[in-house]
Short mmCIF file of C-alpha atoms in Angstrom, two decimals:
data_model
loop_
_atom_site.label_atom_id
_atom_site.label_comp_id
_atom_site.label_asym_id
_atom_site.label_seq_id
_atom_site.Cartn_x
_atom_site.Cartn_y
_atom_site.Cartn_z
CA MET A 1 -80.78 -129.85 -49.64
CA PHE A 2 -81.96 -126.27 -49.13
CA ARG A 3 -80.00 -125.95 -45.86
CA SER A 4 -76.78 -127.18 -47.49
CA VAL A 5 -77.16 -124.58 -50.27
CA ILE A 6 -77.59 -121.77 -47.72
CA ARG A 7 -74.59 -123.01 -45.72
CA CYS A 8 -72.44 -123.13 -48.86
CA PHE A 9 -73.55 -119.62 -49.89
CA SER A 10 -72.71 -118.20 -46.44
CA ASN A 11 -69.27 -119.80 -46.54
CA THR A 12 -68.49 -118.40 -49.98
CA SER A 13 -69.70 -114.92 -49.01
CA SER A 14 -67.40 -114.87 -45.99
CA VAL A 15 -64.49 -115.85 -48.21
CA PHE A 16 -65.16 -112.99 -50.63
CA LYS A 17 -65.70 -110.43 -47.86
CA GLY A 18 -62.55 -111.41 -45.97
CA PRO A 19 -62.07 -111.70 -42.20
CA ARG A 20 -64.06 -109.26 -40.09
CA ASN A 21 -62.03 -107.52 -37.38
CA TYR A 22 -63.50 -106.69 -34.02
CA VAL A 23 -64.18 -102.96 -33.50
CA ASN A 24 -64.78 -101.54 -30.07
CA ARG A 25 -67.92 -99.40 -29.97
CA LYS A 26 -66.60 -96.98 -27.34
CA THR A 27 -63.14 -96.24 -28.74
CA GLY A 28 -63.63 -97.24 -32.36
CA ARG A 29 -60.33 -99.13 -32.41
CA GLY A 30 -60.01 -102.42 -34.21
CA SER A 31 -58.06 -105.54 -33.36
CA GLY A 32 -56.48 -106.23 -36.74
CA ASN A 33 -52.87 -105.69 -37.80
CA ALA A 34 -53.72 -103.48 -40.76
CA VAL A 35 -53.96 -99.68 -40.42
CA LEU A 36 -57.32 -98.25 -41.38
CA ALA A 37 -57.59 -95.03 -43.36
CA ARG A 38 -59.10 -93.10 -40.47
CA PHE A 39 -56.21 -94.15 -38.18
CA GLU A 40 -53.50 -93.19 -40.64
CA TRP A 41 -52.63 -89.98 -38.78
CA ARG A 42 -51.88 -91.95 -35.61
CA HIS A 43 -49.59 -94.31 -37.47
CA GLU A 44 -47.68 -91.46 -39.14
CA LYS A 45 -47.25 -89.60 -35.85
CA ALA A 46 -45.98 -92.67 -33.98
CA PHE A 47 -43.72 -93.71 -36.84
CA GLY A 48 -42.33 -90.17 -37.13
CA ARG A 49 -41.35 -90.08 -33.46
CA THR A 50 -39.66 -93.47 -33.70
CA PHE A 51 -37.83 -92.44 -36.87
CA GLN A 52 -36.54 -89.17 -35.37
CA LYS A 53 -35.36 -90.91 -32.23
CA SER A 54 -33.59 -93.69 -34.14
CA MET A 55 -31.91 -91.18 -36.48
CA ALA A 56 -30.78 -89.05 -33.54
CA MET A 57 -29.30 -92.08 -31.78
CA ARG A 58 -27.57 -93.29 -34.93
CA TYR A 59 -26.24 -90.06 -36.45
CA GLY A 60 -26.34 -87.68 -33.50
CA ILE A 61 -28.92 -85.27 -34.90
CA ASP A 62 -29.85 -82.58 -32.35
CA THR A 63 -33.65 -82.74 -32.12
CA GLY A 64 -33.88 -80.78 -28.85
CA LEU A 65 -35.62 -83.69 -27.10
CA GLU A 66 -32.85 -84.19 -24.55
CA ASP A 67 -32.92 -80.52 -23.53
CA ARG A 68 -36.70 -80.58 -23.09
CA LEU A 69 -36.53 -83.75 -20.98
CA LEU A 70 -33.82 -82.22 -18.80
CA LEU A 71 -35.77 -79.00 -18.27
CA GLY A 72 -38.92 -80.96 -17.52
CA SER A 73 -37.15 -83.00 -14.83
CA LEU A 74 -36.32 -79.88 -12.78
CA GLY A 75 -39.67 -79.87 -10.99
CA SER A 76 -38.40 -81.79 -7.98
CA LYS A 77 -37.23 -79.59 -5.10
CA GLN A 78 -34.72 -82.12 -3.77
CA ARG A 79 -32.42 -82.48 -6.77
CA ARG A 80 -28.68 -82.79 -7.18
CA LEU A 81 -27.39 -82.43 -10.73
CA ASP A 82 -24.40 -84.39 -11.94
CA ASP A 83 -21.53 -82.90 -13.94
CA LYS A 84 -23.03 -83.75 -17.33
CA LYS A 85 -26.38 -82.09 -16.52
CA VAL A 86 -24.64 -79.05 -15.04
CA ILE A 87 -22.69 -78.54 -18.27
CA GLN A 88 -25.79 -79.07 -20.39
CA LEU A 89 -27.92 -76.69 -18.31
CA SER A 90 -25.14 -74.08 -18.32
CA ARG A 91 -25.05 -74.22 -22.13
CA ILE A 92 -28.84 -73.86 -22.35
CA MET A 93 -28.91 -70.93 -19.93
CA GLU A 94 -26.04 -69.22 -21.76
CA GLU A 95 -27.93 -69.39 -25.07
CA ARG A 96 -31.16 -68.06 -23.54
CA ILE A 97 -29.49 -65.25 -21.57
CA ALA A 98 -27.52 -64.15 -24.64
CA GLU A 99 -30.77 -64.15 -26.63
CA VAL A 100 -32.53 -61.98 -24.03
CA ILE A 101 -29.63 -59.52 -23.81
CA GLY A 102 -29.35 -59.28 -27.60
CA THR A 103 -33.05 -58.53 -28.11
CA ASP A 104 -33.27 -55.86 -25.38
CA GLU A 105 -32.62 -52.30 -26.63
CA ILE A 106 -30.87 -50.97 -23.52
CA LEU A 107 -28.71 -54.06 -22.96
CA ALA A 108 -27.84 -54.36 -26.66
CA LYS A 109 -26.36 -50.83 -26.66
CA CYS A 110 -23.95 -51.83 -23.88
CA GLN A 111 -22.40 -54.56 -26.11
CA ILE A 112 -22.06 -57.04 -23.28
CA GLN A 113 -19.86 -60.07 -23.97
CA ILE A 114 -20.66 -63.16 -21.89
CA SER A 115 -17.56 -65.21 -21.16
CA ARG A 116 -18.99 -67.98 -18.96
CA VAL A 117 -22.29 -69.20 -17.49
CA ARG A 118 -22.36 -71.68 -14.61
CA VAL A 119 -25.35 -73.36 -12.93
CA ASP A 120 -24.97 -74.80 -9.42
CA ARG A 121 -25.86 -78.41 -8.64
CA GLY A 122 -29.11 -77.49 -6.91
CA PHE A 123 -30.26 -75.23 -9.77
CA THR A 124 -30.76 -72.36 -7.33
CA GLN A 125 -28.36 -69.81 -8.84
CA VAL A 126 -26.95 -68.97 -12.27
CA SER A 127 -23.56 -67.22 -12.31
CA VAL A 128 -23.03 -65.14 -15.46
CA SER A 129 -19.52 -63.77 -16.12
CA TRP A 130 -19.14 -60.83 -18.51
CA LEU A 131 -15.92 -59.34 -19.89
CA CYS A 132 -14.76 -56.06 -18.37
CA ARG A 133 -13.20 -53.59 -20.84
CA GLY A 134 -12.15 -50.88 -18.39
CA ASP A 135 -14.20 -48.06 -19.90
CA GLY A 136 -17.83 -47.91 -18.81
CA ASP A 137 -17.75 -51.05 -16.66
CA SER A 138 -19.52 -49.34 -13.76
CA GLU A 139 -22.39 -48.24 -16.03
CA ILE A 140 -22.75 -51.76 -17.43
CA GLU A 141 -22.80 -53.18 -13.91
CA GLU A 142 -25.61 -50.79 -12.91
CA VAL A 143 -27.67 -51.64 -16.00
CA LEU A 144 -27.29 -55.38 -15.38
CA GLU A 145 -28.27 -54.98 -11.73
CA LYS A 146 -31.42 -53.07 -12.68
CA SER A 147 -32.39 -55.50 -15.46
CA ARG A 148 -31.59 -58.65 -13.46
CA HIS A 149 -35.18 -59.51 -12.54
CA GLN A 150 -36.46 -58.73 -16.03
CA ILE A 151 -33.82 -61.00 -17.58
CA ARG A 152 -34.75 -63.76 -15.14
CA ARG A 153 -38.44 -63.49 -16.01
CA ARG A 154 -37.83 -63.58 -19.78
CA VAL A 155 -35.42 -66.51 -19.51
CA GLY A 156 -38.05 -68.42 -17.50
CA GLU A 157 -40.57 -67.78 -20.27
CA LEU A 158 -38.16 -69.14 -22.88
CA ILE A 159 -37.30 -72.36 -21.04
CA SER A 160 -40.84 -72.85 -19.60
CA VAL A 161 -39.30 -73.43 -16.14
CA THR A 162 -38.86 -71.09 -13.18
CA CYS A 163 -35.46 -69.51 -13.68
CA PRO A 164 -33.26 -69.39 -10.55
CA GLU A 165 -31.55 -66.28 -9.24
CA ILE A 166 -29.12 -64.72 -11.76
CA LYS A 167 -25.84 -63.25 -10.49
CA PHE A 168 -23.67 -61.15 -12.83
CA ILE A 169 -19.91 -61.25 -12.20
CA GLY A 170 -17.35 -59.02 -13.92
CA ASP A 171 -14.59 -61.01 -15.63
CA LYS A 172 -11.32 -59.03 -15.46
CA SER A 173 -9.12 -61.64 -17.14
CA LEU A 174 -8.86 -59.56 -20.34
CA LEU A 175 -7.81 -56.45 -18.39
CA MET A 176 -5.18 -58.42 -16.47
CA GLU A 177 -3.79 -59.85 -19.70
CA GLU A 178 -3.52 -56.39 -21.28
CA GLU A 179 -1.85 -55.03 -18.13
CA MET A 180 0.73 -57.84 -18.13
CA ASN A 181 1.53 -57.26 -21.81
CA LYS A 182 2.00 -53.56 -21.10
CA LEU A 183 4.37 -54.31 -18.20
CA PHE A 184 6.42 -56.70 -20.35
CA ARG A 185 6.75 -54.07 -23.09
CA GLU A 186 7.86 -51.36 -20.66
CA ALA A 187 10.11 -53.58 -18.53
CA ASP A 188 13.86 -52.73 -18.36
CA TYR A 189 15.97 -55.86 -18.82
CA GLY A 190 19.31 -54.04 -18.33
CA MET A 191 22.23 -53.71 -20.77
CA ASP A 192 22.21 -55.78 -23.93
CA TYR A 193 24.19 -58.97 -23.40
CA ARG A 194 25.07 -59.37 -27.08
CA SER A 195 27.01 -56.10 -27.24
CA LEU A 196 29.36 -57.07 -24.40
CA SER A 197 30.16 -60.74 -24.91
CA LYS A 198 31.38 -62.69 -27.93
CA SER A 199 30.02 -65.89 -26.47
CA ALA A 200 26.57 -64.81 -27.67
CA SER A 201 27.50 -66.00 -31.14
CA VAL A 202 28.28 -69.43 -29.71
CA LEU A 203 25.04 -69.55 -27.70
CA GLY A 204 22.99 -68.50 -30.72
CA ASN A 205 21.71 -65.20 -29.35
CA ILE A 206 22.67 -63.12 -32.40
CA LYS A 207 21.81 -63.35 -36.05
CA GLU A 208 24.01 -64.99 -38.61
CA GLY A 209 26.68 -62.64 -40.00
CA GLU A 210 26.95 -60.45 -36.87
CA GLY A 211 29.61 -62.59 -35.20
CA THR A 212 33.26 -63.19 -36.20
CA PRO A 213 33.58 -65.01 -39.56
CA LYS A 214 34.72 -68.60 -39.30
CA GLU A 215 37.91 -69.66 -41.14
CA LYS A 216 37.47 -72.45 -43.62
CA ASN A 217 39.79 -75.46 -43.49
CA ILE A 218 41.40 -75.47 -46.97
CA PRO A 219 43.19 -78.71 -47.92
CA LYS A 220 46.94 -78.61 -48.53
CA TRP A 221 46.81 -79.82 -52.13
CA LEU A 222 44.39 -77.01 -53.03
CA THR A 223 46.72 -74.34 -51.61
CA GLU A 224 49.65 -75.79 -53.60
CA ILE A 225 47.68 -75.65 -56.87
CA ARG A 226 46.71 -72.03 -56.24
CA GLU A 227 50.36 -71.07 -55.50
CA ARG A 228 51.52 -72.69 -58.75
CA LYS A 229 48.98 -70.70 -60.74
CA ARG A 230 50.13 -67.46 -59.11
CA ASN A 231 53.82 -68.23 -59.88
CA ARG A 232 53.04 -68.91 -63.55
CA GLU A 233 51.28 -65.60 -63.87
#
């Protein structure tokens, strides 16, 4: 009788207390499905990463994770980048180089405009094209050549990866375009064709009203009515 009472009391106490989860003494982690209060920070951190990744995949939010993964994968010496990674790395390097040039006092005074940045497939060289304006291009080239190693070091600090060799190339496309426009303005196309030929009005090379006026086809009955009115007057 006494044993049955003790057994019943133990069973009821276990029901009130609930199931006891196993807790590892070394790590302190339990085996239950519920999240304990002391492990809440782990749950929030893991759930936050999953939420950011799912939102980025669904709505295309730029979290910067892809850029960090790409920069972290550049540790291998034998690497060949595909076209997508080359474009992505070129964009990253362009942003970092522009940031370094904009924050430097000497380079900021030169007002350098970067037109294009290209990274090779082996990530061994970065080609930076800057717009030539004609005036002071030689001074800008000397300043860039002197500051090349400093720019490389600061870019490496920003991307947390060893920056490859930087090569500055002068882009003369703007100067060539201005020179062509100047040649077209000063070009001699000969005598004006419209002043010599009447066929220009037919071809549509002159404005309306400059050519010979066209005669309107007046109907016969209208001319007869007008003549009668004149005779009556």
